[in-house]
Coordinates of C-alpha atoms in Angstrom, one line a residue:
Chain A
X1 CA -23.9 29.2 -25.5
X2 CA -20.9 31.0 -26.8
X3 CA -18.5 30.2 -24.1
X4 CA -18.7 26.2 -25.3
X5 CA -20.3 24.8 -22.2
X6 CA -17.9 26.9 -19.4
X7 CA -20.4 28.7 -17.4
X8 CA -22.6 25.2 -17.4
X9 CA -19.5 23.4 -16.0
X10 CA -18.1 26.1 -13.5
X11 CA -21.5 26.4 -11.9
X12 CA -20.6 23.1 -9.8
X13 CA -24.6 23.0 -9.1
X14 CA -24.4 20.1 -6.8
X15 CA -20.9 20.4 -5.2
X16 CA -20.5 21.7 -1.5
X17 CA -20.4 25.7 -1.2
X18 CA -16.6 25.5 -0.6
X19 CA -15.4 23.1 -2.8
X20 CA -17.4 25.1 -5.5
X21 CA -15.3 28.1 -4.5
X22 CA -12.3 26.1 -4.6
X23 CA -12.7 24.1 -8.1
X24 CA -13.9 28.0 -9.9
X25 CA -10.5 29.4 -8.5
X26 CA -8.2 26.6 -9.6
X27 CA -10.0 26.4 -12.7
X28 CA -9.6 30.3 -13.3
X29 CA -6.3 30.4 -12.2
X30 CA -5.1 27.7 -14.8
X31 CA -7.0 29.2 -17.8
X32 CA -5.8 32.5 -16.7
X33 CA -2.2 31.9 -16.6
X34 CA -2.2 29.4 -19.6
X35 CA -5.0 31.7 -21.7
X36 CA -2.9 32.2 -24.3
X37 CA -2.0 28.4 -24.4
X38 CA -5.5 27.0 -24.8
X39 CA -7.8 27.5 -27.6
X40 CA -11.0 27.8 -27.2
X41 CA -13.3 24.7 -25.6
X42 CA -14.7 22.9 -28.0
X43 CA -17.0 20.1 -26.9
X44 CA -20.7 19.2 -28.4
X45 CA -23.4 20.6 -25.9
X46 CA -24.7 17.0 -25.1
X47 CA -20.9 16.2 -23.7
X48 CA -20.5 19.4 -21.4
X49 CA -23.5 18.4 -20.0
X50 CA -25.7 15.2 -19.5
X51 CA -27.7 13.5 -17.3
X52 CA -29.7 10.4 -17.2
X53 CA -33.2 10.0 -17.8
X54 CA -34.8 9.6 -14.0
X55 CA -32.4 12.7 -13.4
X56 CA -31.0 10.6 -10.7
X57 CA -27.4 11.0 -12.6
X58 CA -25.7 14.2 -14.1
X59 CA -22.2 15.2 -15.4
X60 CA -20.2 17.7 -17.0
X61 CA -17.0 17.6 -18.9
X62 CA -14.8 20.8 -20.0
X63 CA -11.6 20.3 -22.1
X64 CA -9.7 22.7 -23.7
X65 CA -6.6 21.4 -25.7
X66 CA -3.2 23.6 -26.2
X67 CA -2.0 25.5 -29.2
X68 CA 0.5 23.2 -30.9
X69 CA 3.3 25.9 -30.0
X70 CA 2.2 25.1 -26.3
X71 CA 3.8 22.5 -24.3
X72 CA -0.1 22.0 -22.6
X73 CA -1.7 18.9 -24.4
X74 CA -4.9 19.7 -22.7
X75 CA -7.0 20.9 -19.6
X76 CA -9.9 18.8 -18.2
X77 CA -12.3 19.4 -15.5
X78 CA -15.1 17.6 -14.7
X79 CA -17.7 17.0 -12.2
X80 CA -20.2 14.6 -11.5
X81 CA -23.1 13.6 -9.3
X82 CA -24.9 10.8 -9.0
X83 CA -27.6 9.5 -6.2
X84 CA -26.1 6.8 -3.7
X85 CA -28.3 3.7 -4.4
X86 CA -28.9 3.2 -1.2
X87 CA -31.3 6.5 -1.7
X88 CA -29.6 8.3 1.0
X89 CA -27.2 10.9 0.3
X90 CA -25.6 11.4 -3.0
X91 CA -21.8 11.0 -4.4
X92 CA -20.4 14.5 -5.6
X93 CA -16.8 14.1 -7.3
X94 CA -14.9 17.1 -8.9
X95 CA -11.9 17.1 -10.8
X96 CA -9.0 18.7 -12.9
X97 CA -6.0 17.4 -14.6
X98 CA -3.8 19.1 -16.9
X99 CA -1.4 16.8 -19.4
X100 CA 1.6 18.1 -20.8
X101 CA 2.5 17.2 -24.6
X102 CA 5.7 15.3 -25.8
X103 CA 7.6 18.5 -25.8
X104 CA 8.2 18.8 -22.2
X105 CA 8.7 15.9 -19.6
X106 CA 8.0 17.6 -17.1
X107 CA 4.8 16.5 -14.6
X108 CA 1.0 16.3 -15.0
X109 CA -1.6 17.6 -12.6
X110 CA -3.9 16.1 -11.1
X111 CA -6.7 17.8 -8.6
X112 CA -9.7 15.3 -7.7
X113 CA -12.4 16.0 -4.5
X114 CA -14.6 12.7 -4.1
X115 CA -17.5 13.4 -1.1
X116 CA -20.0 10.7 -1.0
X117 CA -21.0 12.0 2.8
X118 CA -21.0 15.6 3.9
X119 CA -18.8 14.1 6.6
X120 CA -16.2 13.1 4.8
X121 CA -13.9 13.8 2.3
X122 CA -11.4 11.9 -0.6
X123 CA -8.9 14.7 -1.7
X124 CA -6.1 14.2 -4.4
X125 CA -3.9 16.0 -5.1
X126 CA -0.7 15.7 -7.5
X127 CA 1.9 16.4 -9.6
X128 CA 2.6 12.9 -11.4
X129 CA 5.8 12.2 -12.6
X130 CA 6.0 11.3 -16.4
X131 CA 9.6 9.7 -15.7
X132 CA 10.0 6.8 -13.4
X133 CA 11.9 8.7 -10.2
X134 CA 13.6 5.8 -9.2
X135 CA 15.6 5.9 -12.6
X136 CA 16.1 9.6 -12.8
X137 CA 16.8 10.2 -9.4
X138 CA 17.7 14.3 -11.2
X139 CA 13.8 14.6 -12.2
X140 CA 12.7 13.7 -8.6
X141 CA 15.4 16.5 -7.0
X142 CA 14.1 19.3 -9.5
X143 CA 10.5 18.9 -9.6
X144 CA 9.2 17.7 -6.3
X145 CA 13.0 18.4 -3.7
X146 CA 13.4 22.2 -5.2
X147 CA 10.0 22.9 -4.9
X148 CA 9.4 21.3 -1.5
X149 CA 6.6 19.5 -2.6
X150 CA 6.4 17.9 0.5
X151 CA 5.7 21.0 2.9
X152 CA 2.2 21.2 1.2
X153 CA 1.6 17.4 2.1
X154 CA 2.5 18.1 5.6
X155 CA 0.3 20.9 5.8
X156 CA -2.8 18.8 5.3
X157 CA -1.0 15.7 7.5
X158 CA -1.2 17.3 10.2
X159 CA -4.7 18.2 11.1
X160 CA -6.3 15.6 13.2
X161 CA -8.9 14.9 10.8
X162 CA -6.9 13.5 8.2
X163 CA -5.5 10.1 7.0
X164 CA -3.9 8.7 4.4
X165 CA -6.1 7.4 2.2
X166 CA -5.4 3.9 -0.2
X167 CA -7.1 3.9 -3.8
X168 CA -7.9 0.2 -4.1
X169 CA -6.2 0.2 -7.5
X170 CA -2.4 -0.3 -7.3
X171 CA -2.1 1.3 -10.9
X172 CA -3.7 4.7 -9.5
X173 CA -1.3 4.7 -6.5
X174 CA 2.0 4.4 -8.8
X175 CA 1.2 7.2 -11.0
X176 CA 1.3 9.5 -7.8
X177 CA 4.7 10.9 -7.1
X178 CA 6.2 10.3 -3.5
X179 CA 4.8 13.8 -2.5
X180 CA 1.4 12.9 -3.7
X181 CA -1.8 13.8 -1.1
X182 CA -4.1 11.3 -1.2
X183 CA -6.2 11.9 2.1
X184 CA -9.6 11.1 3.8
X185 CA -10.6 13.9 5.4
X186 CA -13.3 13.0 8.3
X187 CA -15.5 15.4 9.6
X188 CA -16.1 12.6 13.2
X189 CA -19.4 13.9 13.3
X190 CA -19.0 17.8 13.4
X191 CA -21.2 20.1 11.5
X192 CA -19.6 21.9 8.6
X193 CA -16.1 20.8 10.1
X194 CA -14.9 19.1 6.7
X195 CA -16.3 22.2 4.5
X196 CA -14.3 24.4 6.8
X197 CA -10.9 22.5 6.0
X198 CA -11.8 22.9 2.2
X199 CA -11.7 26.3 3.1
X200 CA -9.0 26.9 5.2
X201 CA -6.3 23.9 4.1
X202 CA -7.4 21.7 1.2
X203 CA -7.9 25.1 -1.4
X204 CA -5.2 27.0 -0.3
X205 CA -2.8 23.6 -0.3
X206 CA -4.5 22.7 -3.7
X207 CA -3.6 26.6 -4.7
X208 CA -0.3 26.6 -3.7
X209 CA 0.6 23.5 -5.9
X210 CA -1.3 24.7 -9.0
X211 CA 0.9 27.5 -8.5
X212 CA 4.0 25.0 -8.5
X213 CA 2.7 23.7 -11.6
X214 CA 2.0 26.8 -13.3
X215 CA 5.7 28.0 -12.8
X216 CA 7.7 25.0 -13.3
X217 CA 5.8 23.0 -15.3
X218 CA 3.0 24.0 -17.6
X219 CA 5.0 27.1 -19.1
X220 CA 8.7 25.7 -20.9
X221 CA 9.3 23.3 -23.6
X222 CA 12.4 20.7 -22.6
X223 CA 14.2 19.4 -25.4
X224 CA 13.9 15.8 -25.2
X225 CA 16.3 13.4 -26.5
X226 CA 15.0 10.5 -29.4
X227 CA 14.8 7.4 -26.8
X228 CA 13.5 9.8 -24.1
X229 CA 11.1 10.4 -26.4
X230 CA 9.8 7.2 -27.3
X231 CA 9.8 6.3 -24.1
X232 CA 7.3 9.1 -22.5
X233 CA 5.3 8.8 -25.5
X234 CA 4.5 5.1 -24.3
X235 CA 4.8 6.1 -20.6
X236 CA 1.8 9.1 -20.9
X237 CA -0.3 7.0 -23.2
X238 CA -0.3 4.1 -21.0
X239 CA -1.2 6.2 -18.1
X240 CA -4.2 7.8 -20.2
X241 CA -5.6 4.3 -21.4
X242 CA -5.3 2.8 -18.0
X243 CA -6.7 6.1 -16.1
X244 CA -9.7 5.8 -18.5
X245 CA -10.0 2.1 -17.9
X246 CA -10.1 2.3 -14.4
X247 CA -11.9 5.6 -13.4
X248 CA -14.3 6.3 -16.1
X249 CA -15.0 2.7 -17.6
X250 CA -16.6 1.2 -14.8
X251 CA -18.4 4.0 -13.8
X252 CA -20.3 6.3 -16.8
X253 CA -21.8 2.8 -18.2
X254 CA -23.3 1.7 -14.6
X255 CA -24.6 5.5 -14.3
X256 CA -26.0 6.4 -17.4
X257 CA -26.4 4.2 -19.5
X258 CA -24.8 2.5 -22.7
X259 CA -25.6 5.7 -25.3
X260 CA -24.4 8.1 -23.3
X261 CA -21.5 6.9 -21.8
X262 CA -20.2 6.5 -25.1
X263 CA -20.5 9.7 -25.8
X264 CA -18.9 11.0 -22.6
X265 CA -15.6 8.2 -22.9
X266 CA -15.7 8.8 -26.8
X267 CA -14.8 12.4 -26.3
X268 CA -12.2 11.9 -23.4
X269 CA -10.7 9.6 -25.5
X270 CA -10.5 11.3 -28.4
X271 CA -8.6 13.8 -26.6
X272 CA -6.3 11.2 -24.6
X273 CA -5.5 10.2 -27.8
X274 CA -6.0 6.6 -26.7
Chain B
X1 CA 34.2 -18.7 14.7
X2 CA 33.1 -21.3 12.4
X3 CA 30.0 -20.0 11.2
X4 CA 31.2 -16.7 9.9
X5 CA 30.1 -14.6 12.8
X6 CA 26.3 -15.5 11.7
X7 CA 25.9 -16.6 15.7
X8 CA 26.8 -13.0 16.6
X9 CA 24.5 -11.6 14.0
X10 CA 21.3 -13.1 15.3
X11 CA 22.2 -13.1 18.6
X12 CA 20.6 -9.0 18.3
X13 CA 21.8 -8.3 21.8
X14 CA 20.0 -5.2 21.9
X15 CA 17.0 -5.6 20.2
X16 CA 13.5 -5.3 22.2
X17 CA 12.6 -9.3 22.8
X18 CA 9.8 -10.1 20.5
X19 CA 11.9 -8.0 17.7
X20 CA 14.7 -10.1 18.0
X21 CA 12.6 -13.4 17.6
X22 CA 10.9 -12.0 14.9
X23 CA 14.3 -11.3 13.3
X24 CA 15.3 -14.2 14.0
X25 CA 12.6 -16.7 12.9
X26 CA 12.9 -14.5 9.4
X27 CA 16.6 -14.8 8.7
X28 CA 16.4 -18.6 9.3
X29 CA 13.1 -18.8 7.5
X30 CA 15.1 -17.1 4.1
X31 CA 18.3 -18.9 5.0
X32 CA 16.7 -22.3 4.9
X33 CA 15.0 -22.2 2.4
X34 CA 17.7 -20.9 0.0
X35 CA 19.9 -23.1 1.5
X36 CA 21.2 -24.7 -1.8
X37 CA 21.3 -21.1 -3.6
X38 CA 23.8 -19.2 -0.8
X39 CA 27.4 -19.5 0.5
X40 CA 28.4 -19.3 3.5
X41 CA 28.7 -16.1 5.3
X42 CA 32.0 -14.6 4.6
X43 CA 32.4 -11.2 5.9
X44 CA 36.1 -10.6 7.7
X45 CA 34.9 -10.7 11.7
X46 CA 35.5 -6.7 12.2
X47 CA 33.2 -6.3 10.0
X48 CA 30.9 -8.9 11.3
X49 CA 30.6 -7.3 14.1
X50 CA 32.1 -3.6 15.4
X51 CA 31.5 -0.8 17.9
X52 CA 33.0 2.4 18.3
X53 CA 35.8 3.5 20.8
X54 CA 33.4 4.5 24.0
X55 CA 31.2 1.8 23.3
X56 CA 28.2 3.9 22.7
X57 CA 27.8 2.5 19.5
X58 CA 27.6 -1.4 18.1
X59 CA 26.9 -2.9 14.5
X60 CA 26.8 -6.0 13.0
X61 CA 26.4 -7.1 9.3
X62 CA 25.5 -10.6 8.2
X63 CA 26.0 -10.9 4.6
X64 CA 25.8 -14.3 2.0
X65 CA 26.4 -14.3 -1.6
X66 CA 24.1 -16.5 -3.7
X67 CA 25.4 -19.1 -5.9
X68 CA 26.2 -17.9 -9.9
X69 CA 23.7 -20.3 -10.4
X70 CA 20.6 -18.7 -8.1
X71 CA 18.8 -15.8 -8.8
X72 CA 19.6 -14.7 -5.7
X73 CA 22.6 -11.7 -5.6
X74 CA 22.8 -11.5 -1.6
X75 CA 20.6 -11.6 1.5
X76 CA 21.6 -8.8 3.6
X77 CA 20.9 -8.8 7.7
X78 CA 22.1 -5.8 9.8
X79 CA 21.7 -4.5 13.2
X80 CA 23.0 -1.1 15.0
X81 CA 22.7 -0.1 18.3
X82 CA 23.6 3.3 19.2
X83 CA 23.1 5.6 22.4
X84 CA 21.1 8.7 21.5
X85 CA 22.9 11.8 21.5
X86 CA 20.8 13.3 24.2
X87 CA 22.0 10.3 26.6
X88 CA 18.8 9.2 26.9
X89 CA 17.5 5.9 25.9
X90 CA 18.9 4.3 22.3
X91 CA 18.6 3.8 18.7
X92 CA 18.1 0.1 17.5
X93 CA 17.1 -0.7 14.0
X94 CA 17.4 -4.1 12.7
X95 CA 17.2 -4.8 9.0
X96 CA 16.8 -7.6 6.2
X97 CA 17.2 -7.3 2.4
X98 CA 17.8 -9.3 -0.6
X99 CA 18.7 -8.3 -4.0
X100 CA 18.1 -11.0 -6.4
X101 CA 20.5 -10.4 -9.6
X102 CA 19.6 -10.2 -13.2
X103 CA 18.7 -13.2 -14.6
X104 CA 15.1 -12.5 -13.3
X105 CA 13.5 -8.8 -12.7
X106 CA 11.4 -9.8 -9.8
X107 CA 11.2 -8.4 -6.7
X108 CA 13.5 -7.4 -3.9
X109 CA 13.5 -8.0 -0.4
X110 CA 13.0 -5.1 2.8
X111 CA 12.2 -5.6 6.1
X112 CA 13.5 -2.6 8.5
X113 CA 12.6 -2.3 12.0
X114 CA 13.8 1.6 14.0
X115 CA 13.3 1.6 17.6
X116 CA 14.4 4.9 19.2
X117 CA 11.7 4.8 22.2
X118 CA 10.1 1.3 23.9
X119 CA 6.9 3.0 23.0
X120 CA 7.1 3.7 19.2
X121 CA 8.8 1.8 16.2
X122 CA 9.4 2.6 12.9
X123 CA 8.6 -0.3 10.5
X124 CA 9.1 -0.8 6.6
X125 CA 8.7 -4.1 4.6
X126 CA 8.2 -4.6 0.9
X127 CA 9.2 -6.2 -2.2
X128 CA 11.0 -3.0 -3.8
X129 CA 9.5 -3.0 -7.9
X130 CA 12.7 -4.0 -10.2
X131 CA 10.1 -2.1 -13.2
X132 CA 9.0 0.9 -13.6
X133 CA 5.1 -0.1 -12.7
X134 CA 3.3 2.1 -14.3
X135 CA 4.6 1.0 -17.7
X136 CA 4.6 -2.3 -16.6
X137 CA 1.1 -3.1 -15.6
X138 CA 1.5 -6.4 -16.1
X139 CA 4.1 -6.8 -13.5
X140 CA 2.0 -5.1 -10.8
X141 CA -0.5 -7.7 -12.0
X142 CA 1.6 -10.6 -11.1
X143 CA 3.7 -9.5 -7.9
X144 CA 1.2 -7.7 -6.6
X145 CA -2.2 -8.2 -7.3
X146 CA -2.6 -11.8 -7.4
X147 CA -0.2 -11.9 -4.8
X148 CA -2.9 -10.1 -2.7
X149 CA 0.3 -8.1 -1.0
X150 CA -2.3 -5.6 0.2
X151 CA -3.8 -7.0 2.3
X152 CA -0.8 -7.9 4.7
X153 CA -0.8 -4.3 4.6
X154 CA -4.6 -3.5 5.7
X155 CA -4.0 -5.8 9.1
X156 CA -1.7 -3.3 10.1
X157 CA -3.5 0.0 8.6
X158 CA -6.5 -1.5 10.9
X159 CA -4.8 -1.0 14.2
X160 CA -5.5 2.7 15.9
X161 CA -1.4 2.4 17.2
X162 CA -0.4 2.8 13.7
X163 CA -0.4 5.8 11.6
X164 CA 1.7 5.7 7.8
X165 CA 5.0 7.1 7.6
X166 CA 6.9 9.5 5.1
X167 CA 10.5 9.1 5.2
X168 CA 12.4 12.5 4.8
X169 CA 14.1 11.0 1.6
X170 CA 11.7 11.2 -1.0
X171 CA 14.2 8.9 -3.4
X172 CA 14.0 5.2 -0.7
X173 CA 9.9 6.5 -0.6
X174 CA 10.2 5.9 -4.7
X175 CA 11.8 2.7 -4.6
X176 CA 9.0 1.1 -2.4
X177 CA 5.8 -0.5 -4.3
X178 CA 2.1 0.7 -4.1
X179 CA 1.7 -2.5 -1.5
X180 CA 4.9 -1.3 0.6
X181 CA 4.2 -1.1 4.4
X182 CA 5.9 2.6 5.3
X183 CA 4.0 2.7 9.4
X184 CA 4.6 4.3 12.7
X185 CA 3.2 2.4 15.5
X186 CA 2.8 4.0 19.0
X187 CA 2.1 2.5 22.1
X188 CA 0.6 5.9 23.6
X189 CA 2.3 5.1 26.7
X190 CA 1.1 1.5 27.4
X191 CA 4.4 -0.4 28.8
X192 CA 4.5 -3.5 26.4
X193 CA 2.3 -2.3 24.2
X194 CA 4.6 -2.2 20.7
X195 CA 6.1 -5.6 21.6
X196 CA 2.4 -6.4 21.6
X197 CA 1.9 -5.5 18.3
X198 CA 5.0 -7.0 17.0
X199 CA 4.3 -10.0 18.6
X200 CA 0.8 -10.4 17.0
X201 CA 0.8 -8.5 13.3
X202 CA 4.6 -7.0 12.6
X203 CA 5.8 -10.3 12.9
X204 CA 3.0 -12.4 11.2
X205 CA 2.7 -10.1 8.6
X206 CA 6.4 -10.0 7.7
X207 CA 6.4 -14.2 7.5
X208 CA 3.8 -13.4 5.3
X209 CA 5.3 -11.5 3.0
X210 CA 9.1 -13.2 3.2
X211 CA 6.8 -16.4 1.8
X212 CA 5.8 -14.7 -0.7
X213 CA 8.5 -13.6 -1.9
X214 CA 10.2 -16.6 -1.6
X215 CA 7.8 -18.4 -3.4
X216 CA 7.1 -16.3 -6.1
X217 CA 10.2 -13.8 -7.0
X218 CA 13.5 -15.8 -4.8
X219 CA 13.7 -19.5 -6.6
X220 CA 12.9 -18.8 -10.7
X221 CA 14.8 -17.0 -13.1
X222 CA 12.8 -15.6 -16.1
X223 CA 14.4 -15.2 -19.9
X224 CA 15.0 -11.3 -20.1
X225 CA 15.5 -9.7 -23.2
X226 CA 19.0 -7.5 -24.2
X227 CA 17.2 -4.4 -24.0
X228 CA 15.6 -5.1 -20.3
X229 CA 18.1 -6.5 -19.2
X230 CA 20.1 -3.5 -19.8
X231 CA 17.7 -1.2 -17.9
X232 CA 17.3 -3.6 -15.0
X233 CA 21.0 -3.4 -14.3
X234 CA 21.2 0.4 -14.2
X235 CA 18.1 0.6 -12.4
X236 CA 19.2 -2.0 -9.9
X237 CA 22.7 -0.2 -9.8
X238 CA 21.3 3.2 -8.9
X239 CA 18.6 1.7 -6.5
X240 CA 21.9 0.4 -4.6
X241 CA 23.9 3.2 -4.8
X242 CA 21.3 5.6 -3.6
X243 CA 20.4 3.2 -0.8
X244 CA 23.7 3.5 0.4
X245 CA 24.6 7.3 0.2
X246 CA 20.9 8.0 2.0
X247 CA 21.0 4.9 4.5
X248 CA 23.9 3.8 5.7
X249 CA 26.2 6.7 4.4
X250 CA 25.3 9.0 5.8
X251 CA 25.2 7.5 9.8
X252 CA 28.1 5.4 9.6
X253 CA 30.6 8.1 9.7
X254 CA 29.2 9.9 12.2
X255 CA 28.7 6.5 14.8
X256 CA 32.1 5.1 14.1
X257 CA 34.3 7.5 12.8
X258 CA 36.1 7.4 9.6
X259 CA 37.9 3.7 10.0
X260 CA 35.5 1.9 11.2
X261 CA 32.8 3.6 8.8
X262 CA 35.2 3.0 6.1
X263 CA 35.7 -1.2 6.6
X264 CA 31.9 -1.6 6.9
X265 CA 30.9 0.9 3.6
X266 CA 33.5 -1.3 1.7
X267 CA 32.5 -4.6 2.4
X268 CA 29.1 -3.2 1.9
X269 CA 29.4 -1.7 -1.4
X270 CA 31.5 -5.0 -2.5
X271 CA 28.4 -6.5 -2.2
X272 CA 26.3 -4.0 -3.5
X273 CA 28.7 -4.2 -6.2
X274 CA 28.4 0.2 -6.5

C-alpha cells in the first residue's frame, strides 16, 4: 500500500469500539499538527503487520521519524492482540509515544490503553520528564505547574471507578512524572460501563494532554548547553533501552515466536537508536 | 533538663494513642541503634519545645547531629499540634527524617503522620532516592528491589480504608521513590477504626521499613567519585531547601507568628545546613 502500513495500523481491528475512536483521533491529531515534521512512514510490510502462525497472536507497528530540522525524533503507535492462554478472553493493548530529539529537553509522551477484560481497564497516560525534577525544580514548574498537569489527573481520580494503578516494574514508575495517570479503570460488573468512560473521560483527558504536548512541547527547539547535553543524551537512551527491555522483550518472543520477534524489536530498535 | 528536651519530644502529648507509641517505638528503634554515630540532642529548650501566645498552637523539634565520623547528617523528629481554624477539632502531624551526609548516596529517611479528623490520617514513609533513578537503574536495583520495599507498600494498598494520596506540591511528590507510601486512610465513621489500622499495618510496616533502612543505607559509607559527589551535594542541598520553603515554611509563620517561626526555621535550617 502507498500509505506505508497507516490504514492497516489505524484500523485497530481488535480494539474496543471506543478506544478505536480514541487511539484514530490522537493519532490524527499528532500527525496533523506535526505533518510537516514527520516524513513519511517507512517500515517493511511484514513489521506494520504480523501475526503468528495459529493466528492466535497479531500486531502492528507504525513509526514515523522527524525531519532533522524537527525537534520530534519519532512517532510510534502500536497495537497488539494476543489470546489469554487461559482461552478465555483476549489481551488488547494500544499505544503511542512520541520522543523528542537532543535538540529540545523538553518531555516525551506516552499514551498506553492495556484491556485484558472488557471490564477493566489499564490507562497511561504521560508526559515524562527527560530531566530529573527533583534537580531542576524550574523544568517541573514550566512543564507540568504552568500547564496544570494535574487538573487532567484529577479528572479521571475522581470517578468511582478508578484507582491508582502500580506497574510491577519500579523502572516504568520513575520515568512517569509526578502528574503521571496510571489508572485501573473497573467496570464492577456493569455492561459497557468502562467503554463509556473511554468515551466520556479517558479520550477527552488523553486529548487534552496531547494538546499540552503539542503546544509546549513537540513544536520549539531549546538550546541546550554542552553537559546538559550529554547528560540527556544518556538519560533518553537509557530510558529507550530499558523501556524495550522491559515491555517488548519479554513479551514479542513468548507471543510470536523467535523469527518474528526479531523483526518487530530489530526495527523499534533501530529507531530507539539503542 | 538533662536530656536535651528529648523527654518532652516523645512525650507527643497530643498525638492519637497508638500514633504516639508507634512514634515512639521508632525514634528509640533509630536512636539505639545509631547510638555510637549521634550526639546528643542539642537544640536551645525554646526551640525544643514552643507554642504560640493563646495556646492554640504547640511544636516540638527533636534534633541530633551524627558524628563526622557516621554517615549519618541528622535524625530529625517533630511534632505540631494546632487548633483548626474553624475551632473545630485539631491538626496533629508527627514526623521522622534522616539525612545521611555525603560520604554515601544511599537513601534518606521519611515517616510523616497528619491527623486533622480521628477518622482519617494522612501517612507518608519512604527512603527519599539520593539519584536520579532512572539513570541509575542500578541503584533502584539495590535499595529497592532486593530490598523488596514494595511490598511493605502492598499491605497497606490491600486495605479498602486506604486510598493513595497526591500532595498539592508536585516538587515533595518528586522527591519520593517508586516504593514511597503516599496513602489516605479513612475510617468511614467507625470510632477507633484508624487507630486500628495504625495499630496493626502503619505501625508494622514503618518498623519495617526504618530496618531497612537501617541496615542497608544508615551504618556504611560507600567511595563516591569527585563528579558524584558533586551532584549529590547540590541535589541533597535543593531537596532540603525545597523541603523547607513547601513544609515547614510556609505554616510556621502563620501558627506562631514571626518570632517564634523565626527561632525554629533557624535552628532548622542550621541543620539542614540551607
Amino acid at each position: 500500500s502507498d500509505d506505508g502500513g497507516r490504514r492497516k495500523f489505524m484500523d485497530f481491528p481488535f480494539a474496543a469500539g471506543p478506544i478505536r475512536d480514541a487511539m484514530v483521533d490522537l493519532v490524527s491529531t499528532v500527525e496533523n499538527r506535526l505533518a510537516s515534521h514527520l516524513l513519511p512512514p517507512a517500515l517493511p510490510p511484514d513489521v506494520q503487520y504480523c501475526r503468528n502462525d495459529p493466528g492466535t497472536a497479531h500486531a502492528s507497528l507504525h513509526i514515523r521519524s522527524g525531519y532533522n530540522s524537527s525537534p520530534v525524533d519519532f512517532i510510534l503507535g502500536s497495537w497488539l492482540h494476543c489470546k489469554l492462554p487461559t482461552g478465555n478472553g483476549s489481551l488488547n493493548i494500544t499505544s503511542l509515544s512520541a520522543y523528542l530529539n537532543t535538540s529540545t529537553d523538553a518531555p516525551n509522551l506516552l499514551i498506553e490503553l492495556i484491556q485484558s477484560s472488557p471490564d477493566s481497564l489499564i490507562f497511561i497516560l504521560d508526559l515524562p520528564p527527560r530531566k530529573d525534577p527533583v534537580f531542576h525544580p524550574d523544568y517541573l514548574q514550566e512543564f507540568y505547574e504552568e500547564t496544570k498537569l494535574d487538573t487532567q489527573r484529577q479528572v479521571l481520580e475522581k470517578l468511582p471507578e478508578v484507582r491508582p494503578y502500580f506497574s510491577s516494574s519500579l523502572y516504568l514508575r520513575s520515568i512517569l512524572s509526578p502528574t503521571a495517570i496510571i489508572v485501573r479503570i473497573d467496570g464492577g460488573g456493569r455492561p459497557g460501563r468502562v467503554e463509556e468512560i473511554v468515551k466520556e473521560c479517558v479520550h477527552p483527558v488523553a486529548k487534552e494532554v496531547v494538546g499540552i504536548w503539542l503546544e509546549k512541547c513537540a513544536m520549539e527547539k531549546r538550546g541546550l548547553g554542552e553537559e546538559e547535553l550529554a547528560c540527556l543524551k544518556k538519560r533518553d537512551g537509557l530510558i529507550k533501552s530499558k523501556t524495550i527491555e522491559i515491555d517488548l522483550g519479554s513479551n514479542f518472543p513468548r507471543l510470536f515466536g523467535p523469527e518474528v520477534s526479531e523483526r518487530l524489536l530489530g526495527a523499534v530498535r533501530m529507531y530507539y537508536n539503542v
